[in-house]
Coordinates of C-alpha atoms in Angstrom, one line a residue:
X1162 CA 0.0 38.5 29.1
X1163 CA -2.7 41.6 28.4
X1164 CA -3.1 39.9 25.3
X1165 CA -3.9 37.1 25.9
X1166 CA -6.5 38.4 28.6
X1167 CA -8.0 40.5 26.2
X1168 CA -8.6 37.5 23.8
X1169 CA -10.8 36.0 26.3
X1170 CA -8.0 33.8 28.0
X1171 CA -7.1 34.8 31.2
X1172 CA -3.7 33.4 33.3
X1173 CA -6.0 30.8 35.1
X1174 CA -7.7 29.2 31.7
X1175 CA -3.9 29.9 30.2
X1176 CA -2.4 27.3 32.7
X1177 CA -5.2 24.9 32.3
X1178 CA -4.8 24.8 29.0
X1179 CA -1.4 23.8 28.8
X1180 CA -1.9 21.4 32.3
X1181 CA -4.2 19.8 29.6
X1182 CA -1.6 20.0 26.9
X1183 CA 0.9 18.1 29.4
X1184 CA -1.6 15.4 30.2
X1185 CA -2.6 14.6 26.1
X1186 CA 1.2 14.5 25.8
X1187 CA 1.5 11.3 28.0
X1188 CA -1.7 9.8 26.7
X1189 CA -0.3 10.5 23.0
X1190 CA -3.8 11.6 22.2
X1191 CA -2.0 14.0 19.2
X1192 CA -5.6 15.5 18.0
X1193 CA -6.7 16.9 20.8
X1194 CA -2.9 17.8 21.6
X1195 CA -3.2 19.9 18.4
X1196 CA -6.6 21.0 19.3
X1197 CA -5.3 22.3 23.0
X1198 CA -1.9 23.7 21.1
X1199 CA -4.0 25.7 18.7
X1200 CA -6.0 27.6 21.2
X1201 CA -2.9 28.9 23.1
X1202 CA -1.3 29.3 19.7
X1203 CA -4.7 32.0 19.1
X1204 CA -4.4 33.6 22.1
X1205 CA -1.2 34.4 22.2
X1206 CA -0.9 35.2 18.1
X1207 CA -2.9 38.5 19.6
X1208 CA -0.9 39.2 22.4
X1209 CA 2.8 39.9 23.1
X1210 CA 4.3 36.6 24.5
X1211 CA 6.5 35.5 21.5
X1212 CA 8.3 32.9 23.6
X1213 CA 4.8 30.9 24.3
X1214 CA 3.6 31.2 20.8
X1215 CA 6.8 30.2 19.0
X1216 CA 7.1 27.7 21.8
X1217 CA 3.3 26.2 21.3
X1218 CA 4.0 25.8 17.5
X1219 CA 7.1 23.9 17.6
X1220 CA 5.2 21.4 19.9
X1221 CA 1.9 21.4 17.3
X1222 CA 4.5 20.9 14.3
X1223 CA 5.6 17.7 16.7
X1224 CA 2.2 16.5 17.0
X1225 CA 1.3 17.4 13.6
X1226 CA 4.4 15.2 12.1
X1227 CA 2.9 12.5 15.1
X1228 CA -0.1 12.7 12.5
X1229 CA 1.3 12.4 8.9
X1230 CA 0.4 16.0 8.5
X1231 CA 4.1 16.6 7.6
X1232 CA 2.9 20.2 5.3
X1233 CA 1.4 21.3 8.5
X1234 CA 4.2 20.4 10.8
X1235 CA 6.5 22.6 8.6
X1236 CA 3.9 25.1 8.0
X1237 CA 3.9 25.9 12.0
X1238 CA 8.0 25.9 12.0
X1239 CA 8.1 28.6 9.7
X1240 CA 5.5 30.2 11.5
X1241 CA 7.2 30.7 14.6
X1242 CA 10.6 30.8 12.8
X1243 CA 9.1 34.5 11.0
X1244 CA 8.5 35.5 14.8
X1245 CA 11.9 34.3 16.1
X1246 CA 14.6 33.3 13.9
X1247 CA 16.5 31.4 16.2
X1248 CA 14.2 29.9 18.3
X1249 CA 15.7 26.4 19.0
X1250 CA 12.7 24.1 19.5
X1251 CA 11.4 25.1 15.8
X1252 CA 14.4 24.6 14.6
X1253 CA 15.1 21.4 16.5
X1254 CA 10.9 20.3 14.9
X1255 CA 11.6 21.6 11.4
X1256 CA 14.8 19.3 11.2
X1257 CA 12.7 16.4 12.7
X1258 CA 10.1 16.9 9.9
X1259 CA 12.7 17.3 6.6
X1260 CA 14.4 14.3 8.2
X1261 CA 11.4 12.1 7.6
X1262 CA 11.0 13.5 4.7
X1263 CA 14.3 12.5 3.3
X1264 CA 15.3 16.0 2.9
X1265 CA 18.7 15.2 5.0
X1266 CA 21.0 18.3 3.9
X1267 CA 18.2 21.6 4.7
X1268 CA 17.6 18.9 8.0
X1269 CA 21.7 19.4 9.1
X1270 CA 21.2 23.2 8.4
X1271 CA 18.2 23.3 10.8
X1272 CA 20.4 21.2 13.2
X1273 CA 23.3 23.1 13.5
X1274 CA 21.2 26.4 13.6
X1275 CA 19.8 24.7 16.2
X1276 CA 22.8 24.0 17.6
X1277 CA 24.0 27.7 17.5
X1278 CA 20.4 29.1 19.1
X1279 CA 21.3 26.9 22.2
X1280 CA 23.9 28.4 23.1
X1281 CA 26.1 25.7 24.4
X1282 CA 25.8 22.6 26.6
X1283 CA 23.9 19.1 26.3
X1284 CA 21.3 20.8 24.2
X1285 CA 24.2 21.7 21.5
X1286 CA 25.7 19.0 21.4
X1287 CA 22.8 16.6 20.5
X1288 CA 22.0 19.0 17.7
X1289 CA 25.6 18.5 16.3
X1290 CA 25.1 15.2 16.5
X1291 CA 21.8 15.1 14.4
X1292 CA 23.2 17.4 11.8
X1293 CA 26.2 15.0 11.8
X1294 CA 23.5 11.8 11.2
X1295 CA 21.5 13.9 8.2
X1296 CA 24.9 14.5 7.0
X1297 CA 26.0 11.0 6.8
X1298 CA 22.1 10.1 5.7
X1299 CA 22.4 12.3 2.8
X1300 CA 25.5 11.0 1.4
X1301 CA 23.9 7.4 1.5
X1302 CA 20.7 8.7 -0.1
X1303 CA 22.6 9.8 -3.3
X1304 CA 25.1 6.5 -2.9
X1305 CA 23.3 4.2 -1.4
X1306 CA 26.7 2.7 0.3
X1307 CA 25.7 1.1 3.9
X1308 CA 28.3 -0.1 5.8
X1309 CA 26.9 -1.7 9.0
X1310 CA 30.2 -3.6 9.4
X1311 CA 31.4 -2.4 12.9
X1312 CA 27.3 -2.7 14.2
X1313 CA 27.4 -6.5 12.8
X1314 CA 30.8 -7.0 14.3
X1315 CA 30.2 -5.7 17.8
X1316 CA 27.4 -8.9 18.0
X1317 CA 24.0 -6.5 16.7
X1318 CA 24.6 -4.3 20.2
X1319 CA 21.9 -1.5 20.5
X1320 CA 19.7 0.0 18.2
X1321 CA 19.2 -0.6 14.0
X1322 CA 21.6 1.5 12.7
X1323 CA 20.0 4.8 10.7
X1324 CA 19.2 4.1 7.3
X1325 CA 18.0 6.7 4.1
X1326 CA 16.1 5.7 1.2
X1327 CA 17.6 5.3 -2.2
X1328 CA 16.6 4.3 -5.1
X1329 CA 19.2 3.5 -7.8
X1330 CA 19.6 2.8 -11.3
X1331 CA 16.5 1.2 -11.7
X1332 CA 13.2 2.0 -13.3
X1333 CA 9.7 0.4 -13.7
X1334 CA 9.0 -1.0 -17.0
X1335 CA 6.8 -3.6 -18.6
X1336 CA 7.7 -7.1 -18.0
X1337 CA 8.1 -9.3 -20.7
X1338 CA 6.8 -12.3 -18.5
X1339 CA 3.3 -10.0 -18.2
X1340 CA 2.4 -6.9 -15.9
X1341 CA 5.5 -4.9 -14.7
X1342 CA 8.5 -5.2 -13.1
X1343 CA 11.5 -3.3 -12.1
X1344 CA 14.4 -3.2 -14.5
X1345 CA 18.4 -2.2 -14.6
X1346 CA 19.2 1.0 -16.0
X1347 CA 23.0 0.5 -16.0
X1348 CA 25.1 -2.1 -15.4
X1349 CA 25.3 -3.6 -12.1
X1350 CA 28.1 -5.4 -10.2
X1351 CA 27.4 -8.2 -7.3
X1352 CA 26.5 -6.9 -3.7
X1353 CA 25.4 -3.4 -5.8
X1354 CA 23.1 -2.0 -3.3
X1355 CA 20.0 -1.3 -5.7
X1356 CA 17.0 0.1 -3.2
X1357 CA 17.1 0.8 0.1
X1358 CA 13.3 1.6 1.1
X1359 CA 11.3 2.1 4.2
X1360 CA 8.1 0.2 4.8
X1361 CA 4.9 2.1 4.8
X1362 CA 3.8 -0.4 7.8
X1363 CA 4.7 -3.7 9.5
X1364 CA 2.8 -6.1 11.5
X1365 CA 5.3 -8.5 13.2
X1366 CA 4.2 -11.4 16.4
X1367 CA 6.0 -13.8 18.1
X1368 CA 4.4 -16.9 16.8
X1369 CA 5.1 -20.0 19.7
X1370 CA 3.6 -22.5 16.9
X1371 CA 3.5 -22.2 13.4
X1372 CA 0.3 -23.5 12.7
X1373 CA -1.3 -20.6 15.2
X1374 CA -3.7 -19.5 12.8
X1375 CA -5.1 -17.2 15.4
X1376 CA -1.6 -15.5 15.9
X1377 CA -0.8 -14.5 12.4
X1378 CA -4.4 -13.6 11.9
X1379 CA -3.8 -10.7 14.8
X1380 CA -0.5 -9.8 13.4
X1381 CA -2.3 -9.7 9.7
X1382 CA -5.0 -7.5 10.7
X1383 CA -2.6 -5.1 12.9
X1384 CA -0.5 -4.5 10.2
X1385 CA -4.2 -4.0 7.7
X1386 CA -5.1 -1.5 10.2
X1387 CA -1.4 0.3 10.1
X1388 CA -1.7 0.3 6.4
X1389 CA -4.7 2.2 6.1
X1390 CA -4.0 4.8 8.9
X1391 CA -1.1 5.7 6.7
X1392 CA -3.1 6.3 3.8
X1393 CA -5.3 8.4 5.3
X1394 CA -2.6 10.4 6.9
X1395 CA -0.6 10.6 4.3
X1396 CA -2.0 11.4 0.3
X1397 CA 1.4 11.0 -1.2
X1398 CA 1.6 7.6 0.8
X1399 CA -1.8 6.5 -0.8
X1400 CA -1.0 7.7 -4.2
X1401 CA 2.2 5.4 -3.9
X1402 CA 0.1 2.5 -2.9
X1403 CA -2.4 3.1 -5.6
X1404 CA 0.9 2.5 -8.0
X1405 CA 0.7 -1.4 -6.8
X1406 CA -0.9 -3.9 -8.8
X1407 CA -4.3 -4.8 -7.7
X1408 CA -4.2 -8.1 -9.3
X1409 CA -7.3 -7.7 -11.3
X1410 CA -5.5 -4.9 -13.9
X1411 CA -5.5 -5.7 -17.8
X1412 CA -1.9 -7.2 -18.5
X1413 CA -1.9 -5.9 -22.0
X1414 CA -2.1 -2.6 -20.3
X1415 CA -0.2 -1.5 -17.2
X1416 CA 0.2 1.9 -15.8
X1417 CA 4.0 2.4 -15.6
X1418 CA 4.5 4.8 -12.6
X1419 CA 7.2 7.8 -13.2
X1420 CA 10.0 6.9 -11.3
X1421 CA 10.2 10.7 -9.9
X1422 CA 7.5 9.8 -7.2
X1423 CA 9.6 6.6 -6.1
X1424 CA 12.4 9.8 -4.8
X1425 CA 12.9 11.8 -1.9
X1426 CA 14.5 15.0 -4.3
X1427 CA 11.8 17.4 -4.6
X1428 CA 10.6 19.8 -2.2
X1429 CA 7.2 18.8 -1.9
X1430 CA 4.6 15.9 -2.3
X1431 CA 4.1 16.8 -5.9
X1432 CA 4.0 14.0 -8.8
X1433 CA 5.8 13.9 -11.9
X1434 CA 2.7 15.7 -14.0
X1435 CA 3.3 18.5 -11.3
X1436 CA -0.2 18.1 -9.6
X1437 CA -0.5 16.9 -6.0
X1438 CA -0.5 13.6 -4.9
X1439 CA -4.1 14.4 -3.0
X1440 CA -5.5 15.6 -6.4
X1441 CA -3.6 13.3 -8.4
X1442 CA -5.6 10.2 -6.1
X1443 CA -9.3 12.1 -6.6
X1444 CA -11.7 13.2 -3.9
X1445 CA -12.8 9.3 -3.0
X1446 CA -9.5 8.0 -3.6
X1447 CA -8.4 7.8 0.3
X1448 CA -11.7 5.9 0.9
X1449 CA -10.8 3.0 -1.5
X1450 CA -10.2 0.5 1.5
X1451 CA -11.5 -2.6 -0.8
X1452 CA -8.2 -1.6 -3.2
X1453 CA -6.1 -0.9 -0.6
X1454 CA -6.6 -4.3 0.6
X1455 CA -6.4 -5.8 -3.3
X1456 CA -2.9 -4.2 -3.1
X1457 CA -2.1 -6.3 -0.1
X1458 CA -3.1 -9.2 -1.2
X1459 CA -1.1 -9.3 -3.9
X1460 CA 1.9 -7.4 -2.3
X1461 CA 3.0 -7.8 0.8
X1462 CA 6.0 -9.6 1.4
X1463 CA 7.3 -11.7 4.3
X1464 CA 10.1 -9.8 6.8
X1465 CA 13.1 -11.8 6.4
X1466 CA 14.1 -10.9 10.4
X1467 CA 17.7 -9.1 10.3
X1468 CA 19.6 -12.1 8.9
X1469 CA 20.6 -15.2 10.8
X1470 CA 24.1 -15.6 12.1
X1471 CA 25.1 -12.6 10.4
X1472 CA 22.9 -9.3 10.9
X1473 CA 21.5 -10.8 14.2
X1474 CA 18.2 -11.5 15.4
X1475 CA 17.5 -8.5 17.7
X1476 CA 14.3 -9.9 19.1
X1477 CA 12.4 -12.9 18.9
X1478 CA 10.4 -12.2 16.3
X1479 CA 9.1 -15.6 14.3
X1480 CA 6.6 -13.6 11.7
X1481 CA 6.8 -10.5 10.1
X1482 CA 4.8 -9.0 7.0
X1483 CA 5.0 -5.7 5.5
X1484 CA 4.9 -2.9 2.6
X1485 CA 7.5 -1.4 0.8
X1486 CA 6.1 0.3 -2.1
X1487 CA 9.1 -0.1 -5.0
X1488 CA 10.3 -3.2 -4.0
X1489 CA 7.0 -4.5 -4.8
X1490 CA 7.4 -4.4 -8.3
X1491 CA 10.0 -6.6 -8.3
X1492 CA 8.8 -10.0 -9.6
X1493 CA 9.5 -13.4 -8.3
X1494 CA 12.3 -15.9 -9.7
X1495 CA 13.3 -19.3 -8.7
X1496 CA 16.6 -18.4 -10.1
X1497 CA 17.2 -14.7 -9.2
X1498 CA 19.4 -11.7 -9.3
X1499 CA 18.9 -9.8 -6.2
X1500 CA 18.4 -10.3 -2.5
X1501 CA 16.7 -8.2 -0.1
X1502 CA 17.5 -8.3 3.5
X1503 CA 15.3 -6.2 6.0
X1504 CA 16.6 -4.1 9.0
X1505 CA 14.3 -2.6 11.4
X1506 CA 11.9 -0.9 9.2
X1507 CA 13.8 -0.4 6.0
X1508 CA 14.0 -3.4 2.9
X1509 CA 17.7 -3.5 1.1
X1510 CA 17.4 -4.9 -2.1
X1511 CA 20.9 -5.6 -3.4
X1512 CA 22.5 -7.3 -6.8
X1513 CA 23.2 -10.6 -5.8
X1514 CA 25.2 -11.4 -9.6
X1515 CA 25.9 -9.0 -12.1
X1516 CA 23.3 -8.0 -14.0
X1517 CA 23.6 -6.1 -17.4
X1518 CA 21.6 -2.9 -18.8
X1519 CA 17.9 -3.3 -19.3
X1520 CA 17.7 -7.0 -17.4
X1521 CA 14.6 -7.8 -15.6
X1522 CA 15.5 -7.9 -11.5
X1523 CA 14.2 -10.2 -9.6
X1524 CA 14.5 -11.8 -6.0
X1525 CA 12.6 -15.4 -4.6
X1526 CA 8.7 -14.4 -2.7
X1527 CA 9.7 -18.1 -0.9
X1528 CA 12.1 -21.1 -0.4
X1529 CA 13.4 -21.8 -3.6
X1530 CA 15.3 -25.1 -2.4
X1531 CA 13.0 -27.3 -3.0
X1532 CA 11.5 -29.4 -5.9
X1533 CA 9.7 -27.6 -8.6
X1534 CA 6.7 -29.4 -7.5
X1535 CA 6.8 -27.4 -4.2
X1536 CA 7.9 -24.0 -5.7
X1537 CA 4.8 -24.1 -8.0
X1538 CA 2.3 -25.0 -5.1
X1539 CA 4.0 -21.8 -3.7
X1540 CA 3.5 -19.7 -6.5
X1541 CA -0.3 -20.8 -7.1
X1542 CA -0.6 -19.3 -3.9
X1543 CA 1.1 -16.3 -4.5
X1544 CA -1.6 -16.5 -7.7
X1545 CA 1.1 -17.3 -10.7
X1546 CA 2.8 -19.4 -12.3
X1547 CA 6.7 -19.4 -12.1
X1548 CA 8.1 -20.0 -15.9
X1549 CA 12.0 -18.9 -15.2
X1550 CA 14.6 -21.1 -16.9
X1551 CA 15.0 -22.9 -13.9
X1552 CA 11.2 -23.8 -13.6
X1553 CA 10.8 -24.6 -17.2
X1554 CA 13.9 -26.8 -17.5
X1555 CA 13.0 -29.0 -14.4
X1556 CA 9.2 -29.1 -15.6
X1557 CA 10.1 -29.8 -18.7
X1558 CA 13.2 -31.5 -19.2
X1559 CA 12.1 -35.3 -21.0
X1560 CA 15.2 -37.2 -19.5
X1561 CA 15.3 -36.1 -16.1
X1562 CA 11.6 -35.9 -15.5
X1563 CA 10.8 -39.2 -14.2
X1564 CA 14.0 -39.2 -12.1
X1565 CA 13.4 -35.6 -10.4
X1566 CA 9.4 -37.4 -9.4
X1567 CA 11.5 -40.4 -8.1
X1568 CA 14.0 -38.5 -6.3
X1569 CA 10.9 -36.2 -4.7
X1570 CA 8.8 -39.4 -3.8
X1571 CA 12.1 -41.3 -2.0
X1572 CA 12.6 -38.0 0.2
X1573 CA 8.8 -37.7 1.0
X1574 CA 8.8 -41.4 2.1
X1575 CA 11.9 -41.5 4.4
X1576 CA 14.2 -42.8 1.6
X1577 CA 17.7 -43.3 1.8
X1578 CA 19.3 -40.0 1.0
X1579 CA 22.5 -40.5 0.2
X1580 CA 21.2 -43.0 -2.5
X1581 CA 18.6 -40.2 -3.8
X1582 CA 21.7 -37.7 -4.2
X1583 CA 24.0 -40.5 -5.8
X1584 CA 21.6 -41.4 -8.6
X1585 CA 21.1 -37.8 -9.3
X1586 CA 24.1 -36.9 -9.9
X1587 CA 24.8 -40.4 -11.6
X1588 CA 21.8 -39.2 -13.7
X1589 CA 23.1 -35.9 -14.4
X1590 CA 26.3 -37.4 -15.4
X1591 CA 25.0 -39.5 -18.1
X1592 CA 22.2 -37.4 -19.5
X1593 CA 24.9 -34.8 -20.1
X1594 CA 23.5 -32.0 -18.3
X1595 CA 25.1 -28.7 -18.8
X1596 CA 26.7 -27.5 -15.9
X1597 CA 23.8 -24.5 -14.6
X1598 CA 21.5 -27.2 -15.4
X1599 CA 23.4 -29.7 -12.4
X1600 CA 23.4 -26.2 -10.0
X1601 CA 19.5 -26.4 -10.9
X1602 CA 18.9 -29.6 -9.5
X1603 CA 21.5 -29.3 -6.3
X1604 CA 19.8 -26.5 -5.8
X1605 CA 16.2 -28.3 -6.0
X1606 CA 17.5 -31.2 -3.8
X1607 CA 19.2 -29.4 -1.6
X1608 CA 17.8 -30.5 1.8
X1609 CA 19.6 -34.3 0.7
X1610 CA 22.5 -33.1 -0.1
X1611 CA 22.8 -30.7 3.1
X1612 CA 21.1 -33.8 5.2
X1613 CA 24.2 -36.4 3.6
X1614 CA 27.2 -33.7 4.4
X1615 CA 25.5 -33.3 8.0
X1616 CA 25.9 -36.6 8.8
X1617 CA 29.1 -38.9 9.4
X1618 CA 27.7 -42.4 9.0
X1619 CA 26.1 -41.3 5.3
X1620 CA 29.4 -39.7 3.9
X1621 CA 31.4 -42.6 5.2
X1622 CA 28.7 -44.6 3.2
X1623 CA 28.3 -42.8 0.2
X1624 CA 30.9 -39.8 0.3
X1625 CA 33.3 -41.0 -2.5
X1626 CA 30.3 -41.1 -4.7
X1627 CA 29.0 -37.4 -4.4
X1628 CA 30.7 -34.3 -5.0
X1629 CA 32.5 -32.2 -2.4
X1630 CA 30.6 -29.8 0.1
X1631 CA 32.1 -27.1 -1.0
X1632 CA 31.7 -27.1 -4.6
X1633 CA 27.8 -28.4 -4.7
X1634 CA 27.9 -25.5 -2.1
X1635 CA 29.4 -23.0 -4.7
X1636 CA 27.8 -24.3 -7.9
X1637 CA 24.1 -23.9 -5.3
X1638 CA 25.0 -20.3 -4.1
X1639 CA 25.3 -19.3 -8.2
X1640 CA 22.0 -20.4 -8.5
X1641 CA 20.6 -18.9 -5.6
X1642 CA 22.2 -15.7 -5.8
X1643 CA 23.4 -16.6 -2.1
X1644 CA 21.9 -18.0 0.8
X1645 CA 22.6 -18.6 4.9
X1646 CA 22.7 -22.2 4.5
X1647 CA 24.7 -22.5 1.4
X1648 CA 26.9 -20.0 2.8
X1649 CA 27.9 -22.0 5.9
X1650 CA 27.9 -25.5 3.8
X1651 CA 30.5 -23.6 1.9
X1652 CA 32.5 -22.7 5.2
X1653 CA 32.4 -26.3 6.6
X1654 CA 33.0 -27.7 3.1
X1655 CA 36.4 -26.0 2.5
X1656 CA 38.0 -27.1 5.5
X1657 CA 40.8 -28.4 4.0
X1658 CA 40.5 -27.1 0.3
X1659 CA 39.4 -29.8 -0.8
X1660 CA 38.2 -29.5 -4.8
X1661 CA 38.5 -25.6 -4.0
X1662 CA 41.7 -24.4 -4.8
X1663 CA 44.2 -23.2 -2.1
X1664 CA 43.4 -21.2 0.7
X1665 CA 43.6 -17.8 -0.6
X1666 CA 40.9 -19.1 -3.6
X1667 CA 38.8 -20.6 -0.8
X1668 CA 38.5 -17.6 1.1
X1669 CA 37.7 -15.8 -2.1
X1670 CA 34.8 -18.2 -3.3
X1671 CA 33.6 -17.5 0.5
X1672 CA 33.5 -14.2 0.4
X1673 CA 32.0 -14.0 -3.2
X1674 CA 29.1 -16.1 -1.8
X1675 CA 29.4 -13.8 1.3
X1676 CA 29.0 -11.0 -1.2
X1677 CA 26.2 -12.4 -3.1
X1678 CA 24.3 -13.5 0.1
X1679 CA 24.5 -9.7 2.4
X1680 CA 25.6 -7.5 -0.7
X1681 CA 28.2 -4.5 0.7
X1682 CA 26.6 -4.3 3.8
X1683 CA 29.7 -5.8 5.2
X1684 CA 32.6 -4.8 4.1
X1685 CA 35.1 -7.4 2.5
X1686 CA 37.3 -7.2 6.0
X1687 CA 34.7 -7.2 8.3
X1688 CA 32.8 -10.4 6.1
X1689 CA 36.3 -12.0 7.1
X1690 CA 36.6 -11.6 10.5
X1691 CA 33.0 -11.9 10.7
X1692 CA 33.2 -15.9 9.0
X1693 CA 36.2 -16.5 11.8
X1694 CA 34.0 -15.7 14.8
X1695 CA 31.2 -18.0 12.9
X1696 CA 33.6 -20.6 12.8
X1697 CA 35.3 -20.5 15.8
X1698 CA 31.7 -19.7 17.7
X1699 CA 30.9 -23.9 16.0
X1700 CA 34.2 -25.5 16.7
X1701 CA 34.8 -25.7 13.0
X1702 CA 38.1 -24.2 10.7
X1703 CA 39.6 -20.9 10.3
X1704 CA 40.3 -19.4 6.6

């Protein structure tokens, strides 16, 4: 300890300094923790107690990645990794820190040099273990393949299960429809996972009522806050939100983003032009809180909560809204191609069809069950104006016009429903209508026909007259690129077969939908097994 006594510190201010240390710790105060660490870290750079220095920097690299300062955190690793090569608790911080930086396989080395420096015991074996997760992380990474089949299966017990980020053949592009979008590079098949990406913040409530305005302001300006703490912790995190549209940029004229900054494969927080992301943004860029909040506006999108009935509800959580940077490009459709299902703090956005080389993806911002009337209210408040095939066929469509109004002003007024559904598809049957054009509609007056197979007294009324459950279900779910609600009207509706096929070609068109609604996040087996225990857990048929 001479050293440290000639530096100024003597054994009494030594322990008082790291008595302080302990106590930030527990009040998480992680600048001051730094500020304490750095002190010792000083004092004993000039003296001769290697164990406390290395010791003290591992902990600042901890606080540091606490921070955002991720280049620091790594800085102080390899700092007290030049003093003492094998000193676990670096190695243990530095593996930490590549971790969260997506850097999974030089993480696992860390680990299981980690794992070596301790010698044995508890210590080694939860090293092992990490090095075992980065392995597994880093295979998904370059695959994306998630298979959370044993975690759904075992009723959602414990924690999310870990998740890397991936991007896959996808890039950013110019949209035809105006602005930009996110387009296929190569073909795609059905449940194709396509992004899996983690949310640069979150704000989620429990909302009792959903008209609490008060609620979902707090859990609005909580996740505002989150937002802009990690864009000033973080430059490459701001320079990824600066990529999002601010609403107010020239359509003629986007910026198309290299997809290179979208990826965890380079070593650093460089861009594609080779610059840094804090010079890339400018000296006044990380005080542009009017733009940051531009970019919110125009998108943030709504948590879907770890799917109903089957990726649990862990939690009560009634209202979620959040960030993820790439997904954000992808632009709305009332008649879509992907899904995205959210799971803890990560966005999966999978191929809910099959969608060909240099197609425009896109997944629904809201219900798109509803009447076109309702869908545009919801996207005038998004601020467009859906014009998909579906939109433009139902707004525009002379013959069926007037009968889609009637059909929207009998549901509004309490109307009889199995008559609304009837004369739809009595309409649709003499105007011809092609057979996506019929899904279009089911899909649009979908709350009838779900109300009419709900109920007992209606079908015995009107049931001869409609078709089957399970194929308005089917020809619905095509439409929709899958859905919770379609999936289990498709489940009840094959009961026996009936206009379905036998019960090997039920089962199939079950899991398709299956497919298309959770992507390959289940695994065909599992999606099975898992539809049994949904049916069995309702009293209702086995397939």
């Amino acid at each position: 300890m001479a050293g440290i006594q000639d530096d100024g510190l003597d054994n009494d201010t030594l322990q008082h300094l790291r008595s302080r240390a302990t106590q930030l710790l527990f009040k998480e105060d992680w600048r001051e923790y730094v500020a304490v660490c750095s002190r010792i870290i000083d004092a004993a750079s000039s003296g001769d107690d290697r164990r406390l220095l290395c010791s003290t920097l591992a902990h600042r690299a901890d606080a540091r990645a606490r921070l955002g300062d991720a280049a620091g955190g790594l800085a102080d690793c390899d700092a007290a990794l030049a003093a003492e090569p094998a000193h676990p608790g670096a190695l243990l911080s530095k593996g930490a820190l590549l971790r969260g930086l997506g850097r999974y396989a030089a993480a696992a080395d860390c680990f299981r040099a980690a794992a070596l420096a301790s010698g044995g015991g508890a210590a080694a074996d939860e090293a092992r273990e990490l090095a075992e997760q980065c392995r597994r992380l880093e295979a998904q990474a370059k695959s994306g393949v998630v298979d959370l089949s044993e975690w759904v299966l075992a009723g959602f017990a414990g924690k999310f299960p870990d998740l890397a980020e991936y991007v896959g053949s996808v890039e950013v592009r110019r949209s035809p429809h105006g602005g930009r979008g996110l387009f296929a590079v190569k073909n795609v098949e059905a449940g194709a996972t396509l992004i899996i990406a983690k949310a640069v913040a979150i704000g989620r409530g429990v909302i009792p009522d959903a008209a609490d305005s008060d609620e979902k302001m707090f859990v609005w300006k909580d996740f505002v806050g989150k937002v802009l703490e990690a864009a000033e912790k973080c430059p490459k995190t701001a320079a990824l939100i600066y990529t999002l549209s601010t609403g107010e940029e020239h359509q003629d004229e986007p910026v198309v983003p290299d997809m290179v900054i979208f990826r965890n494969e380079t070593e650093g927080d460089s861009l594609s032009d080779g610059t840094s992301a804090a010079r890339a943004m400018g000296t006044q860029e990380a005080a542009h809180v009017d733009r940051i909040l531009k970019v919110l506006d125009v998108n943030c999108l709504t948590e879907d909560a770890p799917a109903a009935d089957v990726l649990g509800n862990n939690g009560v959580v009634n209202c979620g809204v959040g960030l993820w940077v790439l997904p954000s490009f992808i632009n709305h459709s009332c008649h879509p191609n992907a899904r995205r299902t959210h799971i803890g703090d990560h966005a999966i956005v999978h191929a809910s069809r099959d969608i060909k080389a240099g197609e425009e993806i896109t997944f629904p911002y809201f219900d798109v069950l509803v009447p076109v009337s309702k869908r545009r209210e919801a996207s005038r408040a998004w601020g467009f104006e859906c014009k998909c095939d579906r939109c433009r066929f139902e707004a525009e469509d002379s013959i069926l016009r007037q009968e889609i109004l009637k059909s929207e002003k009998d549901l509004a007024s309490g109307g009889d429903i199995g008559a609304v559904v009837v004369r739809l598809e009595e309409k649709m049957r003499k105007s011809v209508v092609r057979e996506r054009q019929k899904a279009f509609l089911r899909a649009s007056f979908w709350s009838a026909y779900s109300a009419l197979y709900d109920s007992d007294k209606l079908m015995r009324k009107w049931g001869r007259r409609v078709p089957s459950e399970a194929l308005v279900a089917e020809t619905v779910a095509d439409v929709v690129s899958g859905n919770e609600s379609v999936l289990k009207a498709m489940l009840r509706g094959s009961r026996d077969g009936n206009g379905c096929g036998n019960r090997l070609e039920v089962e199939d068109k079950v899991v398709r939908i299956g497919r298309a609604t959770y992507g390959k996040l289940v695994k065909r087996h599992a999606m099975r097994d898992l539809f049994r225990l949904t049916l069995d857990a309702t009293n209702k048929i086995n397939i």
